[in-house]
């Protein structure tokens, strides 16, 4: 069965430090990968997505994710986090149908 | 600005009650989804609809049903609420045409069944 594994349930980090949120996906012929963010008391919103082509995907607020086919990983990184990045982050995979499989989520907690 | 709205942010119901959760999107999207979100489990798909009057079971449909009579509205129904259905319910919509399209989510309904 398809699955998405987020290896860390919680990641505490100090402001302005770098962060990596890890995600492993299921190998498939077609792979569409997403990172969504959920701020407190809100629904999910798209952070970035990988379709094909360049293995590095960037978002508008400084996050980037690297697609690694050999390791079936799609880790999310930011070189310097802000307090406002405190949220829950979900990695998700679609293999070509209607269904999107979501990981269990990683809570990023940025401390001053 | 695209928008998905859900009828209630918080809802408290009693065991055995019939519960309706409503979702409306204003983006003319064909696909709509209902998920439940529980700590440590991420989002699990309950039902989805790929077009008006069309519906398909997701991964955890037991105890739920859905209705989609109009393109913009997708309703989730708990026929007889039980305490194990206490959860956060998220609605989402997506334009048809490919698995690379993102989903747009509503703010969620936190349902408590006593």
XYZ file of N, CA and C in Angstrom:
678
model
N 0.840 -1.197 0.000
C 0.000 0.000 0.000
C 0.876 1.249 0.000
N 0.336 2.277 -0.648
C 1.071 3.535 -0.697
C 1.125 4.149 0.692
N 2.256 4.754 1.028
C 2.356 5.432 2.314
C 3.354 6.565 2.234
N 3.139 7.548 3.071
C 4.053 8.680 3.201
C 4.490 8.730 4.652
N 5.780 8.723 4.867
C 6.317 8.697 6.223
C 7.029 9.990 6.552
N 6.556 10.640 7.576
C 7.260 11.817 8.088
C 7.988 11.360 9.338
N 9.277 11.472 9.313
C 10.095 10.803 10.321
C 10.110 11.492 11.669
N 9.676 12.720 11.733
C 9.690 13.445 13.003
C 8.294 13.972 13.300
N 7.766 13.672 14.469
C 6.439 14.191 14.815
C 6.526 15.631 15.307
N 7.641 15.974 15.950
C 7.826 17.337 16.448
C 9.266 17.769 16.220
N 9.440 19.021 15.832
C 10.783 19.572 15.640
C 10.831 20.935 16.318
N 11.486 21.024 17.474
C 11.701 22.336 18.099
C 13.005 22.936 17.595
N 12.992 24.234 17.340
C 14.182 24.889 16.801
C 14.178 26.348 17.227
N 15.357 26.931 17.387
C 15.433 28.333 17.740
C 15.293 29.209 16.496
N 14.769 30.398 16.722
C 14.598 31.360 15.632
C 15.940 31.632 14.952
N 15.897 31.745 13.644
C 17.039 32.002 12.770
C 17.935 30.788 12.564
N 17.603 29.667 13.156
C 18.354 28.433 12.914
C 17.804 27.745 11.669
N 18.607 26.878 11.045
C 18.101 26.108 9.904
C 17.249 24.937 10.379
N 16.376 24.453 9.500
C 15.518 23.317 9.854
C 15.333 22.406 8.648
N 15.190 21.121 8.930
C 14.851 20.136 7.898
C 13.732 19.261 8.425
N 12.680 19.151 7.662
C 11.563 18.258 7.982
C 11.613 17.120 6.966
N 11.693 15.903 7.485
C 11.958 14.762 6.617
C 10.689 14.045 6.177
N 10.722 13.594 4.930
C 9.573 12.896 4.344
C 10.074 11.826 3.390
N 9.542 10.618 3.527
C 9.799 9.544 2.573
C 8.484 9.116 1.933
N 8.518 8.914 0.636
C 7.298 8.552 -0.088
C 7.428 7.138 -0.657
N 6.322 6.641 -1.214
C 6.314 5.305 -1.826
C 6.734 5.403 -3.282
N 7.636 4.543 -3.666
C 8.109 4.541 -5.046
C 6.970 4.173 -5.997
N 6.903 4.879 -7.125
C 5.830 4.649 -8.080
C 6.281 5.131 -9.449
N 5.606 4.696 -10.488
C 5.937 5.159 -11.839
C 5.718 6.667 -11.947
N 4.556 7.108 -11.477
C 4.246 8.543 -11.484
C 4.236 9.049 -10.053
N 4.932 10.139 -9.824
C 5.029 10.680 -8.464
C 4.751 12.168 -8.489
N 3.761 12.548 -7.694
C 3.455 13.963 -7.521
C 3.503 14.232 -6.021
N 4.368 15.121 -5.610
C 4.619 15.333 -4.187
C 4.296 16.766 -3.786
N 3.779 16.894 -2.582
C 3.351 18.186 -2.074
C 3.813 18.349 -0.622
N 4.037 19.583 -0.239
C 4.117 19.963 1.161
C 3.008 20.988 1.417
N 2.196 20.678 2.440
C 1.158 21.601 2.895
C 1.527 22.079 4.293
N 1.066 23.291 4.637
C 1.281 23.837 5.972
C -0.069 24.162 6.594
N -0.171 23.890 7.883
C -1.397 24.198 8.627
C -1.038 25.069 9.819
N -1.417 26.339 9.753
C -1.214 27.244 10.882
C -2.312 26.991 11.913
N -2.089 27.359 13.171
C -3.061 27.072 14.223
C -4.475 27.542 13.860
N -5.429 26.650 14.053
C -6.849 26.931 13.830
C -7.197 27.265 12.383
N -6.411 26.742 11.465
C -6.696 26.960 10.046
C -6.665 25.632 9.297
N -7.160 25.679 8.067
C -7.038 24.517 7.199
C -5.640 24.455 6.597
N -5.415 23.432 5.774
C -4.117 23.287 5.134
C -4.024 24.207 3.922
N -2.809 24.651 3.634
C -2.561 25.404 2.417
C -1.255 24.911 1.787
N -1.230 24.983 0.473
C -0.070 24.459 -0.247
C 1.167 25.318 0.009
N 2.264 24.638 0.318
C 3.549 25.319 0.474
C 4.358 25.222 -0.825
N 4.467 24.008 -1.352
C 5.149 23.794 -2.629
C 4.787 22.411 -3.153
N 5.104 22.185 -4.442
C 4.827 20.879 -5.024
C 5.892 20.512 -6.044
N 6.138 19.223 -6.171
C 7.060 18.697 -7.168
C 6.250 17.977 -8.241
N 6.527 18.334 -9.476
C 5.838 17.665 -10.584
C 6.845 16.848 -11.379
N 7.830 17.495 -11.959
C 8.890 16.815 -12.695
C 9.954 17.859 -13.001
N 11.055 17.414 -13.573
C 12.084 18.373 -13.931
C 13.080 18.589 -12.819
N 13.309 19.812 -12.440
C 14.310 20.143 -11.432
C 13.998 19.447 -10.110
N 15.037 18.935 -9.474
C 14.822 18.210 -8.220
C 14.647 19.147 -7.038
N 14.948 20.426 -7.208
C 14.814 21.384 -6.119
C 13.604 22.268 -6.392
N 12.704 22.314 -5.425
C 11.487 23.103 -5.561
C 11.499 24.179 -4.485
N 11.180 25.392 -4.869
C 11.210 26.490 -3.899
C 9.813 27.066 -3.692
N 9.584 27.591 -2.488
C 8.337 28.284 -2.213
C 8.636 29.776 -2.075
N 7.588 30.570 -1.988
C 7.770 32.020 -1.943
C 8.253 32.510 -0.586
N 8.145 31.711 0.459
C 8.526 32.194 1.791
C 9.792 31.530 2.310
N 10.679 31.129 1.408
C 12.006 30.690 1.822
C 12.185 29.200 2.033
N 11.109 28.420 1.994
C 11.244 26.972 2.102
C 11.656 26.383 0.746
N 12.330 25.259 0.797
C 12.637 24.515 -0.411
C 12.592 23.025 -0.088
N 12.339 22.228 -1.106
C 12.306 20.780 -0.920
C 13.097 20.136 -2.041
N 13.769 19.067 -1.697
C 14.592 18.367 -2.676
C 14.031 16.984 -2.948
N 13.746 16.721 -4.206
C 13.256 15.413 -4.635
C 14.449 14.497 -4.871
N 14.464 13.366 -4.156
C 15.543 12.403 -4.309
C 14.929 11.051 -4.643
N 15.035 10.667 -5.916
C 14.375 9.445 -6.378
C 15.029 8.198 -5.795
N 16.338 8.185 -5.710
C 17.033 6.992 -5.235
C 16.738 6.707 -3.764
N 16.515 7.765 -2.994
C 16.196 7.593 -1.580
C 14.706 7.738 -1.294
N 13.920 7.915 -2.313
C 12.466 8.161 -2.201
C 12.169 9.166 -1.091
N 12.868 10.290 -1.143
C 12.672 11.303 -0.114
C 12.298 12.646 -0.737
N 11.653 13.448 0.052
C 11.237 14.795 -0.372
C 11.311 15.679 0.866
N 12.495 15.908 1.358
C 12.692 16.658 2.604
C 12.503 18.159 2.380
N 11.940 18.791 3.385
C 11.675 20.230 3.354
C 12.725 20.942 4.201
N 13.262 22.055 3.694
C 14.315 22.761 4.411
C 14.064 24.269 4.383
N 14.593 24.917 5.411
C 14.620 26.376 5.403
C 15.905 26.790 6.119
N 16.691 27.681 5.530
C 17.991 28.024 6.120
C 17.902 28.854 7.396
N 16.785 29.587 7.573
C 16.647 30.442 8.747
C 15.156 30.610 9.048
N 14.698 30.034 10.164
C 13.254 30.048 10.449
C 12.869 31.261 11.287
N 11.583 31.616 11.178
C 11.004 32.707 11.953
C 9.946 32.148 12.895
N 9.631 32.935 13.902
C 8.560 32.542 14.831
C 7.291 32.214 14.068
N 7.021 32.972 13.025
C 5.785 32.801 12.251
C 5.739 31.491 11.464
N 6.837 30.767 11.401
C 6.848 29.459 10.721
C 6.311 28.346 11.616
N 6.038 28.665 12.874
C 5.458 27.671 13.776
C 4.128 27.193 13.207
N 4.046 25.901 12.934
C 2.868 25.325 12.274
C 3.069 23.820 12.180
N 2.066 23.142 11.630
C 2.206 21.720 11.329
C 2.381 21.568 9.825
N 3.300 20.726 9.434
C 3.650 20.555 8.032
C 3.343 19.127 7.607
N 2.658 19.009 6.464
C 2.252 17.704 5.959
C 2.881 17.454 4.595
N 3.506 16.313 4.471
C 3.999 15.841 3.196
C 2.903 14.973 2.571
N 2.713 15.060 1.261
C 1.631 14.315 0.620
C 2.069 13.816 -0.751
N 1.470 12.701 -1.168
C 1.820 12.077 -2.442
C 0.572 11.674 -3.202
N 0.578 11.950 -4.501
C -0.462 11.451 -5.390
C 0.232 10.647 -6.478
N -0.273 9.434 -6.746
C 0.376 8.581 -7.740
C -0.395 8.508 -9.048
N -1.314 9.417 -9.246
C -1.981 9.502 -10.534
C -3.488 9.397 -10.505
N -4.075 9.087 -9.370
C -5.532 8.974 -9.302
C -6.146 10.142 -8.566
N -7.291 9.907 -7.993
C -7.961 10.959 -7.242
C -7.396 11.112 -5.832
N -6.836 10.026 -5.303
C -6.460 10.048 -3.894
C -5.083 10.645 -3.682
N -4.980 11.425 -2.625
C -3.695 11.933 -2.162
C -3.452 11.337 -0.787
N -2.259 10.786 -0.597
C -1.901 10.185 0.684
C -1.103 11.214 1.476
N -1.529 11.451 2.712
C -0.855 12.423 3.568
C -0.032 11.716 4.633
N 1.104 12.322 4.979
C 1.855 11.851 6.123
C 1.176 12.261 7.414
N 1.736 11.806 8.530
C 1.123 12.058 9.837
C 1.336 13.484 10.322
N 2.239 14.217 9.660
C 2.468 15.603 10.036
C 3.685 15.772 10.934
N 4.321 16.929 10.821
C 5.435 17.313 11.698
C 5.129 18.685 12.267
N 5.115 18.760 13.593
C 4.888 20.049 14.251
C 6.217 20.762 14.397
N 6.327 21.914 13.721
C 7.521 22.753 13.844
C 7.234 23.820 14.885
N 8.081 23.880 15.900
C 7.915 24.859 16.962
C 9.166 25.725 16.998
N 9.016 26.997 16.661
C 10.145 27.908 16.612
C 10.179 28.727 17.897
N 11.303 28.651 18.584
C 11.448 29.330 19.865
C 12.293 30.594 19.709
N 11.940 31.617 20.489
C 12.692 32.885 20.461
C 14.035 32.750 21.178
N -10.066 35.764 -4.742
C -9.354 34.849 -3.864
C -10.195 33.580 -3.688
N -9.551 32.435 -3.884
C -10.279 31.173 -3.816
C -10.713 30.896 -2.393
N -11.854 30.206 -2.282
C -12.367 30.013 -0.936
C -13.147 28.709 -0.802
N -12.854 28.013 0.300
C -13.645 26.856 0.702
C -14.155 27.164 2.104
N -15.462 27.115 2.279
C -16.029 27.423 3.586
C -16.734 26.191 4.147
N -16.712 26.077 5.466
C -17.396 24.988 6.149
C -18.390 25.604 7.116
N -19.518 24.941 7.274
C -20.664 25.555 7.939
C -20.404 25.893 9.400
N -19.592 25.107 10.085
C -19.340 25.367 11.504
C -17.862 25.184 11.807
N -17.337 25.970 12.720
C -15.956 25.751 13.174
C -15.928 24.740 14.313
N -16.943 24.822 15.181
C -17.039 23.914 16.315
C -18.469 23.386 16.400
N -18.562 22.107 16.733
C -19.879 21.476 16.813
C -19.847 20.450 17.940
N -20.876 20.461 18.778
C -20.991 19.458 19.837
C -22.307 18.729 19.652
N -22.251 17.420 19.549
C -23.443 16.604 19.330
C -23.464 15.452 20.332
N -24.641 14.826 20.439
C -24.772 13.692 21.342
C -24.770 12.392 20.549
N -24.342 11.344 21.194
C -24.328 10.012 20.588
C -25.696 9.679 20.026
N -25.696 9.193 18.781
C -26.939 8.804 18.139
C -27.577 9.885 17.281
N -27.136 11.120 17.423
C -27.696 12.201 16.621
C -27.243 12.084 15.170
N -28.043 12.618 14.262
C -27.661 12.730 12.858
C -26.966 14.083 12.682
N -25.802 14.065 12.063
C -24.992 15.281 11.960
C -24.710 15.586 10.495
N -24.876 16.852 10.148
C -24.593 17.316 8.787
C -23.438 18.313 8.832
N -22.425 18.060 8.037
C -21.339 19.008 7.863
C -21.369 19.475 6.407
N -21.411 20.799 6.263
C -21.549 21.361 4.927
C -20.261 22.022 4.475
N -20.005 21.912 3.186
C -18.812 22.515 2.599
C -19.205 23.175 1.288
N -18.749 24.409 1.093
C -19.043 25.138 -0.136
C -17.756 25.725 -0.695
N -17.565 25.553 -2.013
C -16.398 26.168 -2.669
C -16.875 27.074 -3.797
N -16.096 28.145 -4.005
C -16.506 29.137 -5.005
C -15.589 29.147 -6.214
N -14.878 28.047 -6.454
C -13.860 28.016 -7.505
C -14.290 27.198 -8.719
N -15.531 26.714 -8.700
C -16.036 25.894 -9.809
C -15.210 24.606 -9.986
N -14.706 24.076 -8.870
C -13.907 22.856 -8.926
C -14.798 21.625 -9.085
N -14.310 20.660 -9.861
C -15.073 19.428 -10.051
C -14.913 18.467 -8.877
N -13.696 18.386 -8.345
C -13.412 17.397 -7.310
C -13.559 17.998 -5.918
N -14.190 17.233 -5.027
C -14.293 17.650 -3.630
C -14.031 16.456 -2.721
N -13.519 16.736 -1.542
C -13.037 15.684 -0.642
C -13.462 15.975 0.793
N -13.680 14.927 1.566
C -13.834 15.025 3.014
C -12.776 14.174 3.680
N -12.037 14.806 4.622
C -11.024 14.125 5.402
C -11.356 14.273 6.884
N -10.824 13.349 7.688
C -10.775 13.600 9.101
C -9.312 13.632 9.514
N -9.030 14.530 10.461
C -7.661 14.737 10.909
C -7.575 14.405 12.390
N -6.731 13.455 12.716
C -6.522 13.054 14.108
C -5.035 13.107 14.423
N -4.686 13.499 15.640
C -3.260 13.630 16.009
C -2.489 12.336 15.757
N -1.347 12.484 15.092
C -0.494 11.334 14.822
C -0.921 10.484 13.644
N -2.086 10.780 13.072
C -2.585 9.990 11.941
C -2.659 10.792 10.650
N -2.424 12.070 10.725
C -2.500 12.899 9.529
C -3.938 13.024 9.044
N -4.107 13.142 7.734
C -5.432 13.248 7.138
C -5.810 11.914 6.515
N -7.010 11.480 6.807
C -7.513 10.241 6.209
C -8.766 10.554 5.402
N -8.813 10.017 4.190
C -9.894 10.326 3.261
C -11.150 9.527 3.605
N -12.257 10.240 3.765
C -13.532 9.587 4.088
C -14.302 9.289 2.799
N -14.559 10.319 2.032
C -15.253 10.217 0.748
C -14.729 11.305 -0.174
N -14.882 11.067 -1.471
C -14.633 12.129 -2.418
C -15.668 12.085 -3.525
N -15.741 13.207 -4.230
C -16.686 13.340 -5.334
C -15.943 13.945 -6.513
N -15.968 13.284 -7.646
C -15.249 13.822 -8.797
C -16.127 14.686 -9.686
N -17.446 14.690 -9.422
C -18.342 15.591 -10.132
C -19.701 15.563 -9.446
N -20.595 16.410 -9.899
C -21.937 16.496 -9.300
C -22.603 15.121 -9.314
N -23.192 14.774 -8.182
C -23.916 13.516 -7.976
C -23.025 12.273 -8.020
N -21.727 12.446 -8.185
C -20.804 11.309 -8.198
C -20.061 11.266 -6.873
N -19.898 10.074 -6.339
C -19.186 9.938 -5.066
C -18.464 8.602 -5.033
N -17.369 8.601 -4.315
C -16.577 7.387 -4.156
C -16.124 7.273 -2.711
N -16.061 6.058 -2.213
C -15.559 5.838 -0.860
C -14.053 6.072 -0.799
N -13.652 6.640 0.316
C -12.233 6.790 0.570
C -11.725 5.624 1.400
N -10.810 5.934 2.297
C -10.194 4.876 3.102
C -10.972 4.514 4.361
N -11.776 5.445 4.868
C -12.502 5.183 6.120
C -13.972 5.645 6.007
N -14.762 5.052 5.113
C -16.131 5.523 4.896
C -17.160 5.036 5.917
N -16.799 4.070 6.738
C -17.787 3.458 7.638
C -18.355 4.495 8.612
N -19.669 4.540 8.663
C -20.354 5.452 9.574
C -20.645 6.814 8.962
N -20.247 6.997 7.703
C -20.433 8.281 7.023
C -21.153 8.080 5.691
N -21.815 9.133 5.232
C -22.318 9.191 3.873
C -22.129 10.618 3.377
N -22.306 10.818 2.073
C -22.108 12.149 1.504
C -23.202 12.445 0.492
N -23.299 13.718 0.161
C -24.262 14.165 -0.834
C -23.637 15.293 -1.619
N -23.810 15.232 -2.957
C -23.345 16.335 -3.795
C -24.390 16.565 -4.894
N -25.334 17.414 -4.571
C -26.416 17.752 -5.496
C -26.073 18.933 -6.388
N -25.184 19.792 -5.902
C -24.724 20.936 -6.692
C -23.205 20.949 -6.723
N -22.663 21.521 -7.753
C -21.220 21.472 -7.947
C -20.462 22.122 -6.796
N -20.997 23.184 -6.239
C -20.260 23.937 -5.242
C -20.386 23.388 -3.819
N -21.274 22.423 -3.609
C -21.598 21.999 -2.247
C -21.402 20.491 -2.067
N -20.703 20.144 -0.988
C -20.438 18.725 -0.702
C -20.710 18.519 0.780
N -21.666 17.678 1.093
C -22.096 17.490 2.475
C -21.633 16.142 3.006
N -21.206 16.145 4.246
C -20.841 14.911 4.955
C -21.900 14.652 6.015
N -22.380 13.423 6.066
C -23.457 13.067 6.984
C -23.005 11.942 7.893
N -23.193 12.162 9.182
C -22.996 11.095 10.159
C -24.387 10.625 10.543
N -24.762 9.447 10.099
C -26.139 8.975 10.280
C -26.498 8.819 11.752
N -25.572 8.329 12.543
C -25.785 8.144 13.977
C -24.434 8.346 14.661
N -24.227 9.567 15.130
C -22.902 9.934 15.626
C -22.474 9.044 16.797
N -21.190 8.737 16.808
C -20.616 7.963 17.914
C -19.394 8.696 18.442
N -18.993 8.364 19.657
C -17.875 9.094 20.281
C -16.579 8.942 19.504
N -16.405 7.828 18.794
C -15.170 7.661 18.032
C -15.150 8.483 16.737
N -16.212 9.245 16.512
C -16.215 10.176 15.392
C -15.863 11.592 15.827
N -15.531 11.751 17.089
C -14.982 13.026 17.557
C -13.661 13.265 16.854
N -13.574 14.384 16.130
C -12.399 14.622 15.303
C -12.481 15.999 14.671
N -11.412 16.360 13.938
C -11.428 17.545 13.085
C -11.760 17.071 11.671
N -12.744 17.713 11.050
C -13.152 17.347 9.694
C -12.769 18.461 8.730
N -12.059 18.085 7.690
C -11.589 19.044 6.691
C -12.182 18.725 5.334
N -12.675 19.762 4.698
C -13.178 19.661 3.339
C -12.141 20.270 2.406
N -12.047 19.741 1.203
C -11.115 20.295 0.215
C -11.724 20.198 -1.172
N -11.241 21.044 -2.060
C -11.671 20.958 -3.454
C -10.453 21.064 -4.361
N -10.629 20.596 -5.587
C -9.523 20.590 -6.542
C -10.097 20.638 -7.949
N -9.420 21.372 -8.807
C -9.837 21.409 -10.189
C -9.528 20.058 -10.821
N -10.354 19.607 -11.722
C -10.114 18.341 -12.401
C -8.974 18.513 -13.399
N -8.446 17.395 -13.887
C -7.455 17.497 -14.952
C -6.110 16.927 -14.622
N -5.896 16.534 -13.362
C -4.594 15.915 -13.117
C -4.253 15.814 -11.657
N -3.490 14.795 -11.305
C -3.075 14.586 -9.912
C -2.054 15.603 -9.454
N -1.534 16.421 -10.371
C -0.574 17.441 -9.971
C -1.247 18.707 -9.461
N -2.567 18.742 -9.526
C -3.275 19.936 -9.054
C -3.407 19.917 -7.543
N -3.217 21.067 -6.939
C -3.290 21.148 -5.491
C -4.728 21.124 -5.007
N -4.887 20.772 -3.734
C -6.195 20.842 -3.098
C -6.276 22.131 -2.284
N -7.469 22.701 -2.248
C -7.737 23.890 -1.439
C -8.625 23.465 -0.277
N -8.213 23.826 0.923
C -8.884 23.338 2.119
C -9.728 24.405 2.797
N -10.799 23.956 3.419
C -11.560 24.808 4.312
C -10.886 24.882 5.675
N -11.428 25.696 6.596
C -10.802 25.890 7.908
C -11.011 24.737 8.873
N -11.918 23.826 8.534
C -12.155 22.671 9.397
C -13.322 22.855 10.335
N -13.930 21.730 10.694
C -14.967 21.684 11.725
C -14.498 20.727 12.806
N -14.397 21.237 14.017
C -14.020 20.361 15.131
C -15.303 19.826 15.760
N -15.527 18.550 15.574
C -16.744 17.901 16.056
C -16.438 17.127 17.323
N -17.259 17.366 18.341
C -17.186 16.592 19.581
C -18.499 15.857 19.753
N -18.415 14.537 19.935
C -19.602 13.716 20.157
C -19.571 13.221 21.601
N -20.597 13.613 22.353
C -20.634 13.263 23.777
C -21.454 12.013 24.024
